[in-house]
Coordinates of N, CA and C in Angstrom, one line a residue:
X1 N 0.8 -1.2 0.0 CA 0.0 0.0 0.0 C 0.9 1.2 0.0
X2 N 0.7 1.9 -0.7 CA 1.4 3.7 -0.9 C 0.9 4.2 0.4
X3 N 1.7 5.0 0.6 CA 1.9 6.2 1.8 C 1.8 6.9 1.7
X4 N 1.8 8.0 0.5 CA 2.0 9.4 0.5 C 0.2 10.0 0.6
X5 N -0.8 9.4 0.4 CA -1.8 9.5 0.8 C -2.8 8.8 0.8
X6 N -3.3 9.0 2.1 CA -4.5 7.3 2.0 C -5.7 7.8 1.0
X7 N -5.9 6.6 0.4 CA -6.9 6.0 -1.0 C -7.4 5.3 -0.5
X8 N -8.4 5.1 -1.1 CA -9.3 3.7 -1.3 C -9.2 3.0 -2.0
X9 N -8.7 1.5 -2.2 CA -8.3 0.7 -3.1 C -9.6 0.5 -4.2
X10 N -8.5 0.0 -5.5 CA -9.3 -0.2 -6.6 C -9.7 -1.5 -6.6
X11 N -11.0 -2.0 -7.8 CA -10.8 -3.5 -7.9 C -11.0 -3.5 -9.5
X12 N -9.9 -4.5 -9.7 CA -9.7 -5.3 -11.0 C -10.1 -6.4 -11.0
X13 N -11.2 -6.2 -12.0 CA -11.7 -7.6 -12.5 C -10.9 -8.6 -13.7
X14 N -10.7 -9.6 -13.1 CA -10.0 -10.2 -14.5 C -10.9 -11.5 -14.6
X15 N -11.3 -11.6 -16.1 CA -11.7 -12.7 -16.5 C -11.2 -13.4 -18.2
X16 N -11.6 -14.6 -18.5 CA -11.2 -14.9 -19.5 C -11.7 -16.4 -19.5
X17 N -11.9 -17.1 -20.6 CA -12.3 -18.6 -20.9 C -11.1 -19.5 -20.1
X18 N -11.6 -20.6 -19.7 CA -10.7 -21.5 -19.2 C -9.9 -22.1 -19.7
X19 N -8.7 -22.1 -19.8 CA -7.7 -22.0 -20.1 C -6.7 -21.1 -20.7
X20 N -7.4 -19.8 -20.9 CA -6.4 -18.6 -21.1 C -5.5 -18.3 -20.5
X21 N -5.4 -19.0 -19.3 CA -4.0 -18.6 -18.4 C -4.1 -17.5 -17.2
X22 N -5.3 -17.2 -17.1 CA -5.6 -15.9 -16.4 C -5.2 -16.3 -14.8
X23 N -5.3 -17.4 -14.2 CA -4.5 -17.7 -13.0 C -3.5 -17.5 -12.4
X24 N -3.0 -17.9 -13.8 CA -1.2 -18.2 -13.9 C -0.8 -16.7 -13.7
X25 N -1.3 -16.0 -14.8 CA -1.4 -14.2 -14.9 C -1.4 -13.5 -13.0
X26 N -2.4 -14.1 -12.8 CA -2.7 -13.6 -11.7 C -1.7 -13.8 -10.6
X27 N -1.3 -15.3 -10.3 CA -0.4 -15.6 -9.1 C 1.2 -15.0 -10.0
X28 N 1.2 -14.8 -11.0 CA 2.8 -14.3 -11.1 C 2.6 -12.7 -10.7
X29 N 1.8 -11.7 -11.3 CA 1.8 -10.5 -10.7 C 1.3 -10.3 -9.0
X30 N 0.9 -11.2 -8.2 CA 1.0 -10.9 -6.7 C 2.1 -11.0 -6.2
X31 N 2.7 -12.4 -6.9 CA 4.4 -12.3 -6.6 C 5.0 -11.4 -6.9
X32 N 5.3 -10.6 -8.0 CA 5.7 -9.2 -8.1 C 4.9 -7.9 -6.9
X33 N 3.6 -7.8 -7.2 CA 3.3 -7.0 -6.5 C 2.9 -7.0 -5.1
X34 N 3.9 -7.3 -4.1 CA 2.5 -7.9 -3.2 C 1.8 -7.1 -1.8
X35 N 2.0 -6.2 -2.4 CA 0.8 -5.0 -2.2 C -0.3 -5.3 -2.7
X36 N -0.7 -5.8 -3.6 CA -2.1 -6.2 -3.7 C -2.8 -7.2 -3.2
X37 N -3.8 -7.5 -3.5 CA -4.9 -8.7 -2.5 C -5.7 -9.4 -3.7
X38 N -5.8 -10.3 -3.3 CA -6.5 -11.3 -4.0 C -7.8 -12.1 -3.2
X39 N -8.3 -11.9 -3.8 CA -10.0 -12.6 -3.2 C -10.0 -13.6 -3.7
X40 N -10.0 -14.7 -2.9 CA -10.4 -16.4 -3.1 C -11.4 -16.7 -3.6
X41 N -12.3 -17.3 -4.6 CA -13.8 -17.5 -4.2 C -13.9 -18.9 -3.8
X42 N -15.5 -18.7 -3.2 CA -16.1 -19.8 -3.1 C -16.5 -20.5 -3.7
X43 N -16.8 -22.0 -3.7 CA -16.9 -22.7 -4.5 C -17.8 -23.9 -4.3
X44 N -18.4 -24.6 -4.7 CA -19.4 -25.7 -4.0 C -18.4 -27.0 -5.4
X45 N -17.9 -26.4 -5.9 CA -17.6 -27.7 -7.3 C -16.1 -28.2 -6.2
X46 N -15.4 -29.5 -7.0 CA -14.8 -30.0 -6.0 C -13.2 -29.8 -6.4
X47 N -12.1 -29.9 -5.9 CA -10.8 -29.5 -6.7 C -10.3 -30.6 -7.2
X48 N -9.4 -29.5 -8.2 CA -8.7 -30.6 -9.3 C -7.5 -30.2 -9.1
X49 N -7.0 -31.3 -9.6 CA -5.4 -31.6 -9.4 C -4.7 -31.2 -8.0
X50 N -3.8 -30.0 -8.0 CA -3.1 -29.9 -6.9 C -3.6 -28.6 -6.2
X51 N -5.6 -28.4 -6.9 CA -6.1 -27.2 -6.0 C -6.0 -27.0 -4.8
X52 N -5.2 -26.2 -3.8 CA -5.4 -26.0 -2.4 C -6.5 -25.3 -1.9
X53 N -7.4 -25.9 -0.4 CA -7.9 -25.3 0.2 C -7.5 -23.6 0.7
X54 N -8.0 -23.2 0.3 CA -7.9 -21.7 1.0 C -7.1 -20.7 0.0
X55 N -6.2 -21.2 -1.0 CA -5.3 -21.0 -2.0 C -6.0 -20.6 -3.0
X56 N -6.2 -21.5 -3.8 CA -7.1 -21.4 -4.9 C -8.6 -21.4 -5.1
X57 N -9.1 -21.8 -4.2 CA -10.6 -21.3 -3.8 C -10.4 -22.0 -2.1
X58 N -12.4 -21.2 -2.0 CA -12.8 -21.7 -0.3 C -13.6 -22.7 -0.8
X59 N -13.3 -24.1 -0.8 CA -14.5 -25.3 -1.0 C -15.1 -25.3 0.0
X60 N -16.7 -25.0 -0.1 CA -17.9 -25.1 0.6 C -18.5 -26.1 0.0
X61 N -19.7 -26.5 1.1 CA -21.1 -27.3 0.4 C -22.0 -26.6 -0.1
X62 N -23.1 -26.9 -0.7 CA -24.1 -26.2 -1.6 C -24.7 -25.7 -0.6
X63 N -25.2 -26.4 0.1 CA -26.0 -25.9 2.1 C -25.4 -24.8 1.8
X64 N -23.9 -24.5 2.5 CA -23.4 -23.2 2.9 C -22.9 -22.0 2.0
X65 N -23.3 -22.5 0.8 CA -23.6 -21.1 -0.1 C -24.2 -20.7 -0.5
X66 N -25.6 -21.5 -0.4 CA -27.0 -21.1 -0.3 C -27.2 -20.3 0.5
X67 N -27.0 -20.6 1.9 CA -27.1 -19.6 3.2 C -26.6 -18.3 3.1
X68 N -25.4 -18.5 2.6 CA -24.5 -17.5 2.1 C -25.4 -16.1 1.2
X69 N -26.1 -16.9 0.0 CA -26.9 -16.1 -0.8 C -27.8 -15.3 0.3
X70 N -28.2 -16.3 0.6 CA -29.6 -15.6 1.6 C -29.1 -14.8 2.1
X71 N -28.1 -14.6 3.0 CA -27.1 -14.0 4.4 C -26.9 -12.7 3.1
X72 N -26.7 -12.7 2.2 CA -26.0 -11.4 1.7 C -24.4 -11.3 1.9
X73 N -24.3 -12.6 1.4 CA -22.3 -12.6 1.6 C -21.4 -12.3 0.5
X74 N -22.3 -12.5 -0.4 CA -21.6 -12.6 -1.6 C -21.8 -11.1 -2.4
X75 N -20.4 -10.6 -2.6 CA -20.2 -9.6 -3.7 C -20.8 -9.8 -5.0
X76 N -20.8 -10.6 -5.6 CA -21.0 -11.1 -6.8 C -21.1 -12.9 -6.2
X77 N -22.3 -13.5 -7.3 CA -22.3 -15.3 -7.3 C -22.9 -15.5 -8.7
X78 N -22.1 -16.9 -9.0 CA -23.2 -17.6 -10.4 C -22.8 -19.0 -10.3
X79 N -24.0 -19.2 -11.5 CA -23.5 -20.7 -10.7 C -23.3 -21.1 -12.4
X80 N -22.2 -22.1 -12.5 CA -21.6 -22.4 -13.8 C -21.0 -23.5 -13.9
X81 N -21.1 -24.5 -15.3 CA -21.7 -26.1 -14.9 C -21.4 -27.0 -13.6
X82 N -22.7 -26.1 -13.4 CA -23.7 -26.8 -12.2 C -22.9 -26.8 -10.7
X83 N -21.6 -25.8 -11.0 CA -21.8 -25.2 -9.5 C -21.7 -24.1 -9.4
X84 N -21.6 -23.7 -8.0 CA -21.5 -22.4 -7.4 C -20.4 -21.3 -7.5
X85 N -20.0 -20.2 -7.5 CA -19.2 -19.5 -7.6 C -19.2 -18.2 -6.9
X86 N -18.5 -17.4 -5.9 CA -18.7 -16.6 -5.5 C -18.3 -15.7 -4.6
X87 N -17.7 -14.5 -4.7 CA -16.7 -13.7 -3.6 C -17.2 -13.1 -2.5
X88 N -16.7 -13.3 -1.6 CA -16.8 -13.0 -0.5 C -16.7 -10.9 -0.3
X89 N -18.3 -10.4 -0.2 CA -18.2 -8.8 -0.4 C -17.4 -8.5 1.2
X90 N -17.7 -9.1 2.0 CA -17.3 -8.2 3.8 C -15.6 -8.2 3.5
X91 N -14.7 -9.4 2.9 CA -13.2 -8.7 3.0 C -13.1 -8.0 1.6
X92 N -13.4 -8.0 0.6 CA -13.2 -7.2 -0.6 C -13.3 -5.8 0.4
X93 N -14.7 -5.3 0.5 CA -14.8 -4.4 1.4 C -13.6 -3.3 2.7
X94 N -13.4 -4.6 3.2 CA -12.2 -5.2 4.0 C -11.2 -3.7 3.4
X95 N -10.9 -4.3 2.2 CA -9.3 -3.9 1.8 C -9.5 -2.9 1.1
X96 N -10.6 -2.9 0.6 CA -10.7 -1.2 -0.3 C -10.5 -0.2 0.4
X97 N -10.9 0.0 2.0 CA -11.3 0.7 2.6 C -9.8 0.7 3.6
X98 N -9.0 -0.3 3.4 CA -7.9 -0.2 4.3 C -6.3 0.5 3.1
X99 N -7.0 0.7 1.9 CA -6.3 1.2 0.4 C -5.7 0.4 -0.2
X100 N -6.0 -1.2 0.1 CA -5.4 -2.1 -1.2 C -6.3 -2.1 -2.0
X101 N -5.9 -2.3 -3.5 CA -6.2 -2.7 -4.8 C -5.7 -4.3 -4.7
X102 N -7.8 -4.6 -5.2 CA -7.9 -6.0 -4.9 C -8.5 -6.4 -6.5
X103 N -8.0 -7.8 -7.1 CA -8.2 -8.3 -7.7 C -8.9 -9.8 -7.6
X104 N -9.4 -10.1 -8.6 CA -11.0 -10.8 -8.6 C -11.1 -11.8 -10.0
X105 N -11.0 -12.9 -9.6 CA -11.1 -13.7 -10.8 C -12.1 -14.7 -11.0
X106 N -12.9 -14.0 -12.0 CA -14.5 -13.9 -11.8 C -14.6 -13.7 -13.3
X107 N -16.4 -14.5 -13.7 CA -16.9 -14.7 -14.6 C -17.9 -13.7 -15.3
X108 N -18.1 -13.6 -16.5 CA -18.8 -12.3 -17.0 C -19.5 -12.0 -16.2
X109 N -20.4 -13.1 -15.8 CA -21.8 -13.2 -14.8 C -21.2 -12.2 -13.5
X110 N -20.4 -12.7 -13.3 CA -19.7 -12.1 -11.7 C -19.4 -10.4 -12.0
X111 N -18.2 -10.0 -13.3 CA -18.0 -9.0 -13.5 C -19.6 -7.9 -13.3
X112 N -20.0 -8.3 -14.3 CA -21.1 -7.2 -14.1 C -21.7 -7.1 -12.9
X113 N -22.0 -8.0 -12.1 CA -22.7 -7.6 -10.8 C -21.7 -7.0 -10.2
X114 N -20.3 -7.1 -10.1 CA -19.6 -6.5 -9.2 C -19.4 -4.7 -9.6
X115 N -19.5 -4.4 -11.1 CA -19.1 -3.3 -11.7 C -21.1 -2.4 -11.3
X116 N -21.7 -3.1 -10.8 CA -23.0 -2.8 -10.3 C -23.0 -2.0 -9.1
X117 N -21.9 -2.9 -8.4 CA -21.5 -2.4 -7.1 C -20.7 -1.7 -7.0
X118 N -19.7 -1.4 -7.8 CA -18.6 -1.0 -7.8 C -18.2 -0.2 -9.3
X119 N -18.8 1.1 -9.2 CA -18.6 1.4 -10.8 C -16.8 2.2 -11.3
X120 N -16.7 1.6 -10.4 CA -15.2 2.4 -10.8 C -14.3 1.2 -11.0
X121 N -14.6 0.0 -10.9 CA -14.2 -1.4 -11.1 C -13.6 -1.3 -12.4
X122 N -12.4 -1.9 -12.6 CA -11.4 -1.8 -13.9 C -11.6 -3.1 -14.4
X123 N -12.5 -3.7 -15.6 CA -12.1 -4.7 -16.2 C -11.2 -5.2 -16.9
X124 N -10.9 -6.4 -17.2 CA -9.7 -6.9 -17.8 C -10.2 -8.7 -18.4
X125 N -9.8 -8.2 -19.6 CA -10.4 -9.4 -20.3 C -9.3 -10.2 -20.9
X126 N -9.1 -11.5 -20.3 CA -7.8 -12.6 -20.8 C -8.1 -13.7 -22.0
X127 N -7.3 -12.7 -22.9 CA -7.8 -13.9 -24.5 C -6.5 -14.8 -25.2
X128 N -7.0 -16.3 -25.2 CA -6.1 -16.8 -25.4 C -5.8 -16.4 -26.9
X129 N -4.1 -16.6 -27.3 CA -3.9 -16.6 -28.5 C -4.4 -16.6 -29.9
X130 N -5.4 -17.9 -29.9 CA -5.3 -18.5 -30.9 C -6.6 -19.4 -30.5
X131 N -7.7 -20.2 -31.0 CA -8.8 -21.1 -30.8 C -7.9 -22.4 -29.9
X132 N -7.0 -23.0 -31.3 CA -6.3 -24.0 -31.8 C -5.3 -24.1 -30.0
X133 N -5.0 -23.0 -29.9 CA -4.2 -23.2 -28.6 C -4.6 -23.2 -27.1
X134 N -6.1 -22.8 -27.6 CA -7.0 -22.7 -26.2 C -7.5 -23.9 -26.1
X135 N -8.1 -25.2 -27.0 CA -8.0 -26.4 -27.3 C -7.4 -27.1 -26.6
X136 N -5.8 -26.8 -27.3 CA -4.7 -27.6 -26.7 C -4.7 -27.8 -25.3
X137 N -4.2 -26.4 -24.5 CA -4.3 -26.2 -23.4 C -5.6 -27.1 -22.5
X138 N -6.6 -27.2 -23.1 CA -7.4 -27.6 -21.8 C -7.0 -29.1 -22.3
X139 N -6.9 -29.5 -23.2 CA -6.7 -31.0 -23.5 C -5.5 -31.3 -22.8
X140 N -4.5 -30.8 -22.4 CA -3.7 -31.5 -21.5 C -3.7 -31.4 -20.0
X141 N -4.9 -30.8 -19.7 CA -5.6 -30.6 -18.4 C -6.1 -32.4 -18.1
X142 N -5.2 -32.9 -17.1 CA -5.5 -34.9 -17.3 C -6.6 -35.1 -16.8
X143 N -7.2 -33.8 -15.5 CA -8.4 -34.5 -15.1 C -10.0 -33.6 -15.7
X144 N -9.7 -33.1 -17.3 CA -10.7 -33.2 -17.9 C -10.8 -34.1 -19.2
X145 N -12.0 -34.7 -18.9 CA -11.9 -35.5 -20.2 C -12.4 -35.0 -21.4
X146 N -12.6 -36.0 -22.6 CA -12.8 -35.6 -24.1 C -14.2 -34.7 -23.7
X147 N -15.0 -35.1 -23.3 CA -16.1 -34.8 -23.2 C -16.6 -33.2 -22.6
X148 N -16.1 -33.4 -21.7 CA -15.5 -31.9 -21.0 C -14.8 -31.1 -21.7
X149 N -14.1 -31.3 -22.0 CA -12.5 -30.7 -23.2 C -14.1 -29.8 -23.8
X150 N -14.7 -30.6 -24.9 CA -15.7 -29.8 -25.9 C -16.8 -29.1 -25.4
X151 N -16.9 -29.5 -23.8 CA -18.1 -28.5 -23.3 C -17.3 -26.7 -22.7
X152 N -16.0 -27.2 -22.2 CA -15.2 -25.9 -22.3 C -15.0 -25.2 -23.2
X153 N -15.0 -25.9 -24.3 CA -14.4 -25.4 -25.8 C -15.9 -24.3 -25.6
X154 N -17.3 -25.0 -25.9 CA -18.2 -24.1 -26.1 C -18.6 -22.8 -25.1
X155 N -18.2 -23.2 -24.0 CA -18.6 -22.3 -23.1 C -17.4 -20.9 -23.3
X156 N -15.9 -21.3 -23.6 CA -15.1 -20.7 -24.0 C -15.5 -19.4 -25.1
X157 N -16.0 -20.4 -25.9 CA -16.8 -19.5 -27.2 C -17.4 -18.1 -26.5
X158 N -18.7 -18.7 -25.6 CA -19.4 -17.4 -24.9 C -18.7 -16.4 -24.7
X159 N -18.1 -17.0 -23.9 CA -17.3 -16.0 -22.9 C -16.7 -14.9 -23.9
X160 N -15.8 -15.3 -24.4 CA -14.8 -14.8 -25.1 C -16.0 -13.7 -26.3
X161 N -17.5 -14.1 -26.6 CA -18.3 -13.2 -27.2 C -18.8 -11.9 -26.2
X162 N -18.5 -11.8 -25.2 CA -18.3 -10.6 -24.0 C -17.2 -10.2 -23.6
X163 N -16.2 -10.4 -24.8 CA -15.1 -9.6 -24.2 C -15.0 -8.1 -24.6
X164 N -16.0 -7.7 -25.9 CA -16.1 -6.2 -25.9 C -16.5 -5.1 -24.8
X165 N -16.9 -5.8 -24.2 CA -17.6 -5.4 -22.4 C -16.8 -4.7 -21.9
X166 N -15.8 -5.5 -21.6 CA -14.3 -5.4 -20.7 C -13.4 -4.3 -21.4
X167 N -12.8 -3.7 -20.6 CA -12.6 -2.0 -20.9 C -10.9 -2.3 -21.2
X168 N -10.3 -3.3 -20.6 CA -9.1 -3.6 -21.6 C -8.8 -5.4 -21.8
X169 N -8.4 -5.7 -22.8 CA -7.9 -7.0 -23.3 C -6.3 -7.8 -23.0
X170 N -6.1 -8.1 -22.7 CA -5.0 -9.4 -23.0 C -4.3 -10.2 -23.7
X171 N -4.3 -10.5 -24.5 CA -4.0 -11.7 -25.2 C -2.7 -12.2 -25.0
X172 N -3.0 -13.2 -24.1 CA -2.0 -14.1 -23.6 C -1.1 -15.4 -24.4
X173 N -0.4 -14.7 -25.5 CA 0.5 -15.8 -26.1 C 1.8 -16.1 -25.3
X174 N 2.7 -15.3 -24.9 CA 3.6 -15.3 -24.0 C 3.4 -14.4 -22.7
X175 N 3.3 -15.1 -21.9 CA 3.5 -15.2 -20.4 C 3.7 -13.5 -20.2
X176 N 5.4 -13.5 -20.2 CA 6.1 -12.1 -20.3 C 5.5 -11.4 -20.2
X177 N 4.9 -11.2 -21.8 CA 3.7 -9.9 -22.6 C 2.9 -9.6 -21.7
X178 N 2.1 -11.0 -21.4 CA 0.7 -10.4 -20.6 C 0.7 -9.8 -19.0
X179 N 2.3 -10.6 -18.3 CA 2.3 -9.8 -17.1 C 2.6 -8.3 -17.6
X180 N 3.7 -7.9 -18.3 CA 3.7 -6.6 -18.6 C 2.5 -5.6 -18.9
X181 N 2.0 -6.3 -19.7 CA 0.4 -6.0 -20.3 C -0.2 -5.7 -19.0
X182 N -0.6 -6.5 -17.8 CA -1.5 -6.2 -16.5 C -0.9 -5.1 -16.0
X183 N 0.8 -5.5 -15.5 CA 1.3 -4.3 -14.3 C 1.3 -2.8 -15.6
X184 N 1.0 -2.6 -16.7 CA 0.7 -1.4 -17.3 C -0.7 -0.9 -17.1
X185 N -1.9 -1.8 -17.2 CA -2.8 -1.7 -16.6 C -3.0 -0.9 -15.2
X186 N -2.5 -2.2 -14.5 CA -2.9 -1.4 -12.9 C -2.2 0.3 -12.9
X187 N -0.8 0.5 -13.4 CA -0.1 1.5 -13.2 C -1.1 2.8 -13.8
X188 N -1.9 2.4 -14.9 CA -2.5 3.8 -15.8 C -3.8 3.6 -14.8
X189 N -4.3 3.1 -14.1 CA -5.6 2.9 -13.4 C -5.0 3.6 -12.0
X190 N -4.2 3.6 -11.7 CA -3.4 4.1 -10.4 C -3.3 5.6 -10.5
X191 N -3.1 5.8 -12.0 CA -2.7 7.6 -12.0 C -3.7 8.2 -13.1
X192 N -4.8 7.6 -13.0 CA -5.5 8.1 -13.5 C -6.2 9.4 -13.3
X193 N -7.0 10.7 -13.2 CA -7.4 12.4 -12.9 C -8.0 11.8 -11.7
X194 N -9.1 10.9 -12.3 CA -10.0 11.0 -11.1 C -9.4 10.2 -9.6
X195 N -8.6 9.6 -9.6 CA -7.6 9.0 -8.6 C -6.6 9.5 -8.0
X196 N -5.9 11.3 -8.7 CA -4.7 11.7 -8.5 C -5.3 13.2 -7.9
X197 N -7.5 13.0 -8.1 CA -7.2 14.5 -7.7 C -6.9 15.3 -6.4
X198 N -7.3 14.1 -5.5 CA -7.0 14.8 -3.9 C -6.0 15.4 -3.6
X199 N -4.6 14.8 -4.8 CA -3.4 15.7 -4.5 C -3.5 16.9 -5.3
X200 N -4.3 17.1 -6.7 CA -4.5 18.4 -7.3 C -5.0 19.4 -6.2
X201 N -6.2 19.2 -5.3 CA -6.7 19.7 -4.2 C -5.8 19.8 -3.2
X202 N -5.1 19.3 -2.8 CA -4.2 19.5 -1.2 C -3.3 20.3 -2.1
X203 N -2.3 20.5 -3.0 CA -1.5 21.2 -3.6 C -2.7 22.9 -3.3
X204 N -3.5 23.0 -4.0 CA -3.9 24.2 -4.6 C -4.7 25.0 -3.0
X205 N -5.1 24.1 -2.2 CA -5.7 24.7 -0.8 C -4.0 25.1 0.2
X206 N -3.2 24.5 0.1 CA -2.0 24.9 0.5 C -1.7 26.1 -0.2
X207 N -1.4 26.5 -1.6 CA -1.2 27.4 -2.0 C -2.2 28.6 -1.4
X208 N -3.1 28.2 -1.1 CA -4.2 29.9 -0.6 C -3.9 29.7 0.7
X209 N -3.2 29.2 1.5 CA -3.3 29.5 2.8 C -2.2 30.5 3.4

């Protein structure tokens, strides 16, 4: 968190079809930045491969994210094949207000409810390369199968038809590019007029005193 004056943190929404890499994206820039925050979501689906509890999502049961809905816990929820999905609003909240810039890896469904809430929310849309290479990639995912592979492929389609939504793009061919690509993002959202004016104000009220 910066010092020179307290802010309210921003939030970056990042989304993109499965397998675009937008994870990967995400845990290499907290490693560089780690001033920023990351919101876990919840999840009622179960993990794959070497998913960690608390890491890579909060695995709940369907019971306790139902309740959750009711309770008003959730920032944003959807549910997508056939489970739950959904961030936790009381620490997002949490960190805006303590001036971290928190990031959110969330589904179109999610983006818009959160940019509902949050209209100064900076989207970020992660597009793979190429069709042919977004294919590939889930196909060597071992614990989805053929069948799966092609229900991703279509759901991938959607997504990727809402990426005009999203206020900036990605295109994730090399790694490098696209972290460069993000930490350019956050930096121009950081120094943006309406972000920088409290200091135009404290400058100019100093001056008349």
């Amino acid at each position: 968190m910066r010092s020179e004056t307290h802010r309210e943190g921003l939030i970056f929404v990042i989304s993109g079809p499965s397998g675009a890499g937008k994870t990967t994206l995400i845990h290499s820039i907290l490693l560089k930045w780690p001033e920023l925050r990351f919101s876990v979501s919840c999840t009622t689906r179960s993990p794959r491969g070497d998913e960690a509890q608390g890491k890579d999502y909060h695995f709940i049961s369907t019971e306790e994210f139902q309740e959750g809905i009711r309770r008003g816990r959730f920032l944003e929820w959807a549910k997508v094949h056939g489970a739950y999905y959904g961030t936790d609003g009381k620490r997002v909240s949490e960190w805006l207000l303590e001036g971290f810039d928190v990031l959110l890896d969330i589904d179109v469904q999610g983006a818009r409810q959160v940019v509902c809430h949050y209209p100064l929310a900076r989207t970020v849309f992660v597009m793979p390369p190429s069709l042919e290479e977004l294919e590939q990639r889930l196909r060597e995912r071992d614990s989805d199968a053929p069948e799966k592979v092609a229900l991703r492929l279509r759901a991938a389609l959607d997504e990727i038809r809402e990426a005009p939504w999203y206020e900036f793009l990605i295109v994730n061919d090399t790694r490098e590019e696209a972290i460069a690509d993000l930490e350019g993002i956050i930096r121009a959202c950081r120094c943006h007029r309406l972000r920088r004016a409290h200091w135009v104000g404290s400058l100019l009220e100093r001056a008349r005193a």
